[in-house]
């Protein structure tokens, strides 16, 4: 049972050989495979990160543009509203001015007619009063 | 069955039948335990074939055998990393990993492969780690490995660790260098042999079904023993690299 | 073999395993109890505690195994046979 013999050193040599063989056919290749896979995963991850960053930048740009055009639209609406208001105010002012003018004209015509009427009335009053005078004084004078 | 003779009171002759018998090979005046080499070659062949098949056509998404071997590799790497640290583990990974793989596959082959069905002249086929020569060889290699690690890292300054807290502990420090391989080899050898003996005795008493739980326990124990051997080897190497470090359990 | 040596060897083998099992038995019980207490206090650390426990149990187990190795030596490779 405890008989040591040449089995011991030969087994040791055999084991050392096995160590080198396994290192060549198992440990090194598998380490290489695992390293390569890690590298692959790492590059893929980096790529994915780059894509993600790109996508985020695009989304940001799009939102920026959207906000810009919205602001532009609002400015246009405001401008149009202001223009419309101005036009309305101008037209109202024009109409008011025209109405004023017409009123003044008709007032003037009225005044003139009044003056004419007064004038003719005065003439008539004058002639009438002359007639009265004539009638009254004529007989006296006569 | 050979164990039957356990029932005889004549205990020691049984030993020659059961444990002491080997399938001897003679190599130029040297005696070899043939059955140990036969089974260890099967184990080594299994390991090499599995490795070659797993890494023959590497896939980015691992499948089947490659997946299994990658899992095993990462398990071993975690052992080495936990004991040796991020910086040193790469150089010692093959040694620690081969220790674990060889011991694990040997132990499980002893429990799972029907070795005893194959008749050989003298002795019987069993797990290679059930032979004291194998475990002592592995333990001595571990000792060599940590001496090598210490010398390579720190030169003759490695000996400073023997007198470092206080020279009074010098005899104990020297003794430790002997107890380390002794405890490593006896732990593994004893566990595997005890497992085989317990299963054999139970099979002798009740041949069917009853030994199954004990066999399961044996599988579990032998896996743990492989882990313990590899972990301790890594811890010893780490201790040699770091100088006098924390006390390790024996 | 001398029957006295054989008898002494068998008794010694039994004592080696039996006495060798006492210490590790106590130790394993204590360790397992502490581990259960640890798991009860911190259930999330169960995996780590279990892994460490198994490793330490294997260490204690090996103490008994040393006794068993001595017993096996006495039975199967007796130096005085």
Coordinates of C-alpha atoms in Angstrom, one line a residue:
Chain A
X1 CA 0.0 0.0 0.0
X2 CA 2.7 2.5 0.9
X3 CA 5.2 1.0 -1.5
X4 CA 6.9 3.9 -3.2
X5 CA 8.7 3.0 -6.4
X6 CA 9.5 4.4 -9.8
X7 CA 5.8 5.2 -10.3
X8 CA 6.3 8.4 -8.3
X9 CA 8.9 10.2 -10.4
X10 CA 7.4 8.9 -13.6
X11 CA 4.0 10.2 -12.5
X12 CA 5.5 13.5 -11.7
X13 CA 7.1 13.8 -15.1
X14 CA 3.9 12.7 -16.7
X15 CA 2.0 15.4 -14.8
X16 CA 4.5 18.1 -15.8
X17 CA 4.1 17.0 -19.4
X18 CA 0.3 17.1 -19.0
X19 CA 0.6 20.7 -17.6
X20 CA 2.5 21.9 -20.6
X21 CA 0.2 20.0 -23.0
X22 CA -3.0 21.4 -21.4
X23 CA -1.5 24.8 -21.4
X24 CA -1.0 24.5 -25.1
X25 CA -4.3 22.9 -26.0
X26 CA -6.7 24.2 -23.4
X27 CA -5.6 27.2 -21.3
X28 CA -4.0 29.3 -24.0
X29 CA -6.7 28.8 -26.7
X30 CA -9.6 29.3 -24.3
X31 CA -8.0 32.4 -22.8
X32 CA -7.6 33.7 -26.4
X33 CA -11.2 32.9 -27.2
X34 CA -12.5 34.6 -24.1
X35 CA -10.2 37.7 -24.7
X36 CA -11.4 37.9 -28.3
X37 CA -15.0 37.7 -27.2
X38 CA -14.4 40.4 -24.6
X39 CA -12.8 42.6 -27.2
X40 CA -15.7 42.0 -29.6
X41 CA -18.3 42.8 -26.9
X42 CA -16.3 45.9 -25.9
X43 CA -16.1 47.2 -29.5
X44 CA -19.8 46.4 -30.1
X45 CA -20.6 48.3 -26.9
X46 CA -18.6 51.2 -28.0
X47 CA -20.3 51.2 -31.4
X48 CA -23.7 51.1 -29.8
X49 CA -22.7 53.9 -27.5
X50 CA -21.6 56.0 -30.5
X51 CA -24.9 55.2 -32.3
X52 CA -26.8 56.1 -29.3
X53 CA -25.0 59.4 -29.0
X54 CA -25.6 60.1 -32.6
X55 CA -29.3 59.4 -32.3
X56 CA -29.6 61.6 -29.3
X57 CA -27.9 64.4 -31.2
X58 CA -30.3 64.0 -34.1
X59 CA -33.3 64.0 -31.8
X60 CA -32.0 67.2 -30.1
X61 CA -31.4 68.8 -33.5
X62 CA -34.9 67.9 -34.6
X63 CA -36.4 69.3 -31.4
X64 CA -34.4 72.5 -31.9
X65 CA -35.7 72.9 -35.4
X66 CA -39.2 72.2 -34.3
X67 CA -38.9 74.9 -31.6
X68 CA -37.4 77.3 -34.1
X69 CA -40.2 76.9 -36.7
X70 CA -42.8 77.1 -34.0
X71 CA -41.3 80.4 -32.9
X72 CA -41.1 81.6 -36.5
X73 CA -44.8 80.7 -37.0
X74 CA -45.8 82.6 -33.9
X75 CA -43.8 85.6 -35.1
X76 CA -45.5 85.5 -38.5
X77 CA -48.9 85.2 -36.9
X78 CA -48.2 88.2 -34.6
X79 CA -46.9 90.2 -37.6
X80 CA -50.0 89.4 -39.6
X81 CA -52.3 90.3 -36.7
X82 CA -50.5 93.6 -36.3
X83 CA -50.8 94.3 -40.0
X84 CA -54.4 93.5 -40.0
X85 CA -55.0 95.7 -37.0
X86 CA -53.1 98.5 -38.6
X87 CA -55.1 98.2 -41.8
X88 CA -58.4 98.2 -39.9
X89 CA -57.4 101.2 -37.9
X90 CA -56.3 103.0 -41.0
X91 CA -59.5 102.2 -42.8
X92 CA -61.5 103.3 -39.8
X93 CA -59.6 106.5 -39.7
X94 CA -60.1 107.1 -43.4
X95 CA -63.8 106.5 -43.1
X96 CA -64.0 108.8 -40.2
X97 CA -62.1 111.4 -42.0
X98 CA -64.3 111.1 -45.1
X99 CA -67.5 111.2 -43.0
X100 CA -66.1 114.3 -41.3
X101 CA -65.4 115.9 -44.6
X102 CA -68.8 115.1 -45.9
X103 CA -70.4 116.5 -42.8
X104 CA -68.4 119.6 -43.1
X105 CA -69.3 120.0 -46.8
X106 CA -73.0 119.5 -46.1
X107 CA -72.7 121.9 -43.2
X108 CA -71.1 124.4 -45.5
X109 CA -73.8 124.0 -48.1
X110 CA -76.5 124.3 -45.5
X111 CA -74.8 127.5 -44.2
X112 CA -74.7 128.9 -47.7
X113 CA -78.3 128.1 -48.3
X114 CA -79.2 129.6 -45.0
X115 CA -77.3 132.7 -45.9
X116 CA -79.0 132.9 -49.3
X117 CA -82.3 132.3 -47.7
X118 CA -81.6 135.1 -45.2
X119 CA -80.4 137.3 -47.9
X120 CA -83.6 136.9 -50.1
X121 CA -85.6 137.1 -46.9
X122 CA -83.9 140.4 -46.1
X123 CA -84.5 141.7 -49.6
X124 CA -88.1 140.6 -49.3
X125 CA -88.4 142.2 -45.9
X126 CA -86.8 145.3 -47.3
X127 CA -89.2 145.5 -50.2
X128 CA -92.2 144.7 -48.0
X129 CA -91.3 147.3 -45.5
X130 CA -90.7 149.8 -48.4
X131 CA -94.1 148.9 -49.7
X132 CA -95.6 149.4 -46.3
X133 CA -93.8 152.6 -45.9
X134 CA -94.9 153.7 -49.3
X135 CA -98.4 152.8 -48.6
X136 CA -98.3 154.7 -45.3
X137 CA -96.3 157.6 -46.3
X138 CA -97.3 157.8 -49.9
X139 CA -100.7 159.1 -49.0
X140 CA -99.3 161.6 -46.7
X141 CA -96.7 162.6 -49.0
X142 CA -99.0 162.6 -51.8
Chain B
X1 CA -15.4 -10.8 -4.2
X2 CA -12.1 -10.2 -2.6
X3 CA -13.5 -8.1 0.2
X4 CA -15.3 -11.2 1.5
X5 CA -12.1 -12.2 3.2
X6 CA -12.6 -9.2 5.4
X7 CA -14.9 -11.5 7.3
X8 CA -12.0 -13.7 8.2
X9 CA -10.1 -12.9 11.3
X10 CA -6.9 -13.3 9.4
X11 CA -6.7 -9.6 8.5
X12 CA -3.3 -9.1 7.2
X13 CA -3.2 -11.7 4.4
X14 CA -6.3 -10.0 3.1
X15 CA -4.2 -6.8 2.7
X16 CA -2.1 -8.5 0.1
X17 CA -5.2 -9.4 -1.8
X18 CA -7.0 -6.2 -1.6
X19 CA -4.8 -3.2 -1.3
X20 CA -1.2 -4.3 -1.6
X21 CA -1.5 -6.0 -5.0
X22 CA -0.2 -4.2 -8.0
X23 CA 0.1 -4.9 -11.7
X24 CA 3.8 -4.6 -11.8
X25 CA 5.7 -3.4 -14.9
X26 CA 9.4 -3.7 -15.0
X27 CA 11.3 -1.0 -16.7
X28 CA 15.1 -1.7 -16.7
X29 CA 15.1 -2.8 -13.1
X30 CA 12.6 -0.3 -12.0
X31 CA 9.2 -1.4 -10.7
X32 CA 6.1 0.5 -11.9
X33 CA 2.5 0.2 -10.9
X34 CA 1.0 -0.5 -14.2
X35 CA -2.7 -0.1 -13.3
X36 CA -2.0 3.4 -12.1
X37 CA -0.4 4.3 -15.4
X38 CA -3.2 2.7 -17.4
X39 CA -5.9 4.6 -15.7
X40 CA -4.0 7.9 -15.6
X41 CA -3.4 7.6 -19.4
X42 CA -7.2 7.2 -19.8
X43 CA -7.7 10.3 -17.7
X44 CA -5.0 12.3 -19.6
X45 CA -6.5 11.1 -22.9
X46 CA -9.9 12.2 -21.8
X47 CA -8.6 15.6 -20.8
X48 CA -6.6 16.1 -24.0
X49 CA -9.4 14.9 -26.3
X50 CA -12.0 17.1 -24.6
X51 CA -9.6 20.1 -24.8
X52 CA -8.8 19.5 -28.4
X53 CA -12.5 19.1 -29.4
X54 CA -13.5 22.1 -27.4
X55 CA -10.9 24.4 -28.9
X56 CA -10.7 22.9 -32.4
X57 CA -13.4 25.1 -33.9
X58 CA -13.8 28.1 -31.6
X59 CA -17.1 29.9 -31.9
X60 CA -18.0 33.4 -30.7
X61 CA -21.1 32.0 -29.1
X62 CA -19.9 28.9 -27.3
X63 CA -21.8 25.7 -27.7
X64 CA -21.6 22.2 -26.3
X65 CA -18.2 21.1 -25.3
X66 CA -16.6 24.5 -25.8
X67 CA -19.2 25.9 -23.5
X68 CA -18.4 23.3 -20.9
X69 CA -14.7 23.8 -21.1
X70 CA -15.0 27.6 -20.9
X71 CA -17.1 27.2 -17.8
X72 CA -14.4 24.8 -16.3
X73 CA -11.7 27.3 -17.4
X74 CA -13.5 30.2 -15.7
X75 CA -14.0 28.1 -12.6
X76 CA -10.3 27.3 -12.4
X77 CA -9.4 30.9 -13.2
X78 CA -11.5 32.1 -10.3
X79 CA -9.7 29.7 -8.0
X80 CA -6.3 30.9 -9.1
X81 CA -7.4 34.5 -9.0
X82 CA -8.9 34.2 -5.5
X83 CA -5.7 32.7 -4.1
X84 CA -2.9 34.3 -6.2
X85 CA -4.4 37.7 -6.9
X86 CA -5.0 39.5 -10.2
X87 CA -1.3 40.1 -10.9
X88 CA 0.3 36.7 -10.4
X89 CA -2.4 34.2 -11.3
X90 CA -1.7 34.0 -15.1
X91 CA 1.7 32.4 -14.7
X92 CA 0.4 29.7 -12.3
X93 CA -2.9 29.1 -13.9
X94 CA -1.7 26.1 -16.0
X95 CA -0.3 24.4 -13.0
X96 CA -3.2 25.0 -10.6
X97 CA -5.7 24.2 -13.4
X98 CA -4.0 21.0 -14.4
X99 CA -3.9 19.9 -10.8
X100 CA -7.6 20.5 -10.4
X101 CA -8.5 18.9 -13.7
X102 CA -6.3 15.8 -13.3
X103 CA -7.4 15.2 -9.8
X104 CA -11.0 15.8 -10.5
X105 CA -11.2 13.6 -13.5
X106 CA -9.2 10.9 -11.8
X107 CA -11.5 10.9 -8.8
X108 CA -14.6 10.8 -10.8
X109 CA -13.3 8.2 -13.2
X110 CA -12.7 6.0 -10.1
X111 CA -16.3 6.4 -9.1
X112 CA -18.0 6.5 -12.5
X113 CA -16.1 4.3 -14.8
X114 CA -16.5 0.6 -14.3
X115 CA -12.8 0.0 -14.1
X116 CA -13.1 -3.2 -12.1
X117 CA -14.9 -5.0 -15.0
X118 CA -11.6 -5.0 -16.9
X119 CA -9.5 -7.9 -15.7
X120 CA -5.8 -7.3 -15.4
X121 CA -3.1 -9.7 -14.1
X122 CA -2.6 -8.6 -10.5
X123 CA -4.3 -5.8 -8.7
X124 CA -7.3 -4.0 -10.1
X125 CA -7.9 -0.8 -12.0
X126 CA -9.0 2.2 -9.8
X127 CA -8.7 5.9 -9.6
X128 CA -5.0 7.0 -10.2
X129 CA -5.4 9.3 -7.1
X130 CA -6.1 6.2 -5.0
X131 CA -2.4 5.3 -5.2
X132 CA 0.0 6.9 -2.8
X133 CA 2.6 7.4 -5.5
X134 CA 0.4 9.6 -7.6
X135 CA -0.7 11.9 -4.7
X136 CA 2.9 12.1 -3.3
X137 CA 4.1 13.0 -6.8
X138 CA 1.5 15.8 -7.1
X139 CA 2.2 17.1 -3.6
X140 CA 6.0 17.1 -4.2
X141 CA 5.4 18.9 -7.5
X142 CA 3.4 21.5 -5.5
X143 CA 6.3 21.9 -3.1
X144 CA 8.7 22.3 -6.0
X145 CA 6.3 24.8 -7.5
X146 CA 6.2 27.1 -4.5
X147 CA 9.9 26.9 -3.9
X148 CA 10.4 27.8 -7.5
X149 CA 7.9 30.6 -7.2
X150 CA 9.6 32.0 -4.1
X151 CA 13.1 31.8 -5.6
X152 CA 12.1 33.3 -8.9
X153 CA 10.4 36.2 -7.3
X154 CA 12.7 37.0 -4.5
X155 CA 15.9 35.1 -5.0
X156 CA 17.7 34.1 -1.8
X157 CA 15.6 36.6 0.0
X158 CA 13.0 33.8 0.0
X159 CA 14.8 32.3 3.0
X160 CA 14.0 35.5 5.0
X161 CA 10.5 34.2 5.4
X162 CA 11.8 31.4 7.6
X163 CA 13.1 33.8 10.3
X164 CA 10.9 36.7 9.6
X165 CA 8.6 37.3 12.6
X166 CA 11.2 35.7 14.9
X167 CA 14.0 33.2 14.4
X168 CA 12.5 31.1 17.2
X169 CA 9.9 29.8 14.8
X170 CA 12.6 28.6 12.4
X171 CA 12.1 24.9 13.2
X172 CA 8.4 25.2 12.8
X173 CA 8.8 27.0 9.5
X174 CA 11.1 24.3 8.2
X175 CA 8.8 21.6 9.5
X176 CA 6.0 23.3 7.6
X177 CA 7.8 22.6 4.4
X178 CA 7.5 18.9 5.2
X179 CA 4.0 18.8 6.6
X180 CA 2.6 20.7 3.6
X181 CA 3.2 17.9 1.0
X182 CA 2.5 15.3 3.6
X183 CA -0.9 16.6 4.5
X184 CA -1.7 17.4 0.8
X185 CA -0.9 13.9 -0.4
X186 CA -2.4 12.0 2.6
X187 CA -5.6 14.0 2.5
X188 CA -6.2 13.2 -1.2
X189 CA -5.0 9.6 -0.9
X190 CA -7.0 8.9 2.2
X191 CA -10.2 10.4 1.0
X192 CA -10.2 8.5 -2.3
X193 CA -9.1 5.3 -0.8
X194 CA -11.6 5.6 2.1
X195 CA -14.3 6.4 -0.4
X196 CA -13.5 3.3 -2.4
X197 CA -13.3 1.1 0.7
X198 CA -16.6 2.3 2.1
X199 CA -18.3 1.7 -1.1
X200 CA -16.7 -1.7 -1.4
X201 CA -17.8 -2.7 2.1
X202 CA -21.3 -1.5 1.6
X203 CA -21.5 -3.3 -1.8
X204 CA -20.4 -6.4 0.1
X205 CA -23.1 -6.0 2.7
X206 CA -26.0 -4.9 0.4
X207 CA -25.2 -5.2 -3.3
X208 CA -28.1 -3.1 -4.6
X209 CA -29.3 0.5 -4.3
X210 CA -28.1 1.0 -0.7
X211 CA -24.6 2.0 -1.6
X212 CA -25.9 4.6 -4.1
X213 CA -26.2 7.5 -1.5
X214 CA -22.7 6.7 -0.3
X215 CA -21.5 6.7 -3.9
X216 CA -23.1 10.1 -4.4
X217 CA -21.4 11.4 -1.3
X218 CA -18.2 9.9 -2.7
X219 CA -18.6 11.9 -5.9
X220 CA -19.2 15.0 -3.9
X221 CA -16.2 14.4 -1.6
X222 CA -13.8 13.7 -4.5
X223 CA -14.9 16.9 -6.3
X224 CA -14.3 18.9 -3.1
X225 CA -10.9 17.2 -2.6
X226 CA -9.9 18.2 -6.1
X227 CA -10.9 21.8 -5.3
X228 CA -9.1 21.7 -1.9
X229 CA -5.9 20.4 -3.5
X230 CA -5.9 23.1 -6.2
X231 CA -6.8 25.8 -3.7
X232 CA -4.1 24.8 -1.3
X233 CA -1.5 24.6 -4.0
X234 CA -2.4 28.1 -5.1
X235 CA -2.4 29.3 -1.5
X236 CA 1.1 27.9 -0.9
X237 CA 2.4 29.4 -4.1
X238 CA 0.9 32.7 -3.1
X239 CA 2.5 32.5 0.4
X240 CA 5.9 31.9 -1.2
X241 CA 5.4 34.9 -3.5
X242 CA 4.2 37.2 -0.8
X243 CA 6.7 36.3 2.0
X244 CA 5.5 35.2 5.4
X245 CA 1.8 35.6 5.1
X246 CA -1.4 34.4 6.8
X247 CA -1.4 31.0 8.4
X248 CA -2.9 28.4 6.1
X249 CA -5.0 25.6 7.3
X250 CA -3.6 22.1 6.9
Chain C
X1 CA 2.4 -12.9 12.2
X2 CA 2.5 -12.7 15.9
X3 CA -1.1 -12.9 17.1
X4 CA -0.4 -10.3 19.7
X5 CA 0.8 -7.8 17.1
X6 CA -2.2 -8.6 15.0
X7 CA -4.6 -8.0 17.9
X8 CA -2.8 -4.8 18.9
X9 CA -2.9 -3.6 15.3
X10 CA -6.6 -4.1 14.9
X11 CA -7.3 -2.4 18.2
X12 CA -5.0 0.4 17.3
X13 CA -6.7 0.8 13.9
X14 CA -10.1 1.0 15.5
X15 CA -8.9 3.6 18.1
X16 CA -7.1 5.6 15.4
X17 CA -10.3 6.1 13.4
X18 CA -12.6 6.4 16.4
X19 CA -10.5 8.9 18.4
X20 CA -9.6 10.7 15.3
X21 CA -13.2 11.3 14.5
X22 CA -14.0 13.0 17.8
X23 CA -12.2 16.3 17.2
X24 CA -13.2 16.9 13.7
X25 CA -16.8 15.9 14.6
X26 CA -16.9 18.6 17.3
X27 CA -15.2 21.1 14.9
X28 CA -17.5 20.3 12.0
X29 CA -20.6 20.7 14.3
X30 CA -19.4 24.0 15.6
X31 CA -18.5 25.3 12.1
X32 CA -21.9 24.2 10.6
X33 CA -23.7 25.8 13.5
X34 CA -21.9 29.0 13.1
X35 CA -22.6 28.9 9.3
X36 CA -26.3 28.4 9.9
X37 CA -26.3 31.3 12.4
X38 CA -24.5 33.4 9.8
X39 CA -27.0 32.4 7.1
X40 CA -29.9 33.2 9.5
X41 CA -28.4 36.6 10.2
X42 CA -27.5 37.4 6.6
X43 CA -29.5 35.2 4.2
X44 CA -28.1 37.0 1.2
X45 CA -24.6 35.8 2.0
X46 CA -25.7 32.1 1.8
X47 CA -23.8 31.2 -1.3
X48 CA -20.5 32.5 0.0
X49 CA -20.9 31.0 3.4
X50 CA -21.8 27.6 2.0
X51 CA -18.8 27.6 -0.3
X52 CA -16.4 28.5 2.6
X53 CA -18.1 26.0 4.9
X54 CA -17.7 23.1 2.4
X55 CA -14.0 23.9 2.1
X56 CA -13.4 24.1 5.8
X57 CA -15.4 20.9 6.3
X58 CA -13.1 19.2 3.9
X59 CA -10.1 20.4 5.9
X60 CA -11.6 19.0 9.1
X61 CA -12.6 15.8 7.3
X62 CA -9.0 15.3 6.3
X63 CA -8.0 15.1 10.0
X64 CA -10.2 12.0 10.4
X65 CA -8.8 10.7 7.1
X66 CA -5.3 10.9 8.6
X67 CA -6.5 8.6 11.4
X68 CA -8.0 6.4 8.7
X69 CA -4.7 6.3 6.9
X70 CA -3.0 5.2 10.0
X71 CA -5.6 2.5 10.5
X72 CA -5.1 1.3 7.0
X73 CA -1.4 1.2 7.5
X74 CA -1.9 -0.9 10.6
X75 CA -4.2 -3.2 8.8
X76 CA -2.8 -3.6 5.4
X77 CA 0.8 -2.4 5.5
X78 CA 1.8 -3.2 9.1
X79 CA 5.5 -2.4 9.6
X80 CA 5.7 -5.0 12.4
X81 CA 4.1 -7.9 10.6

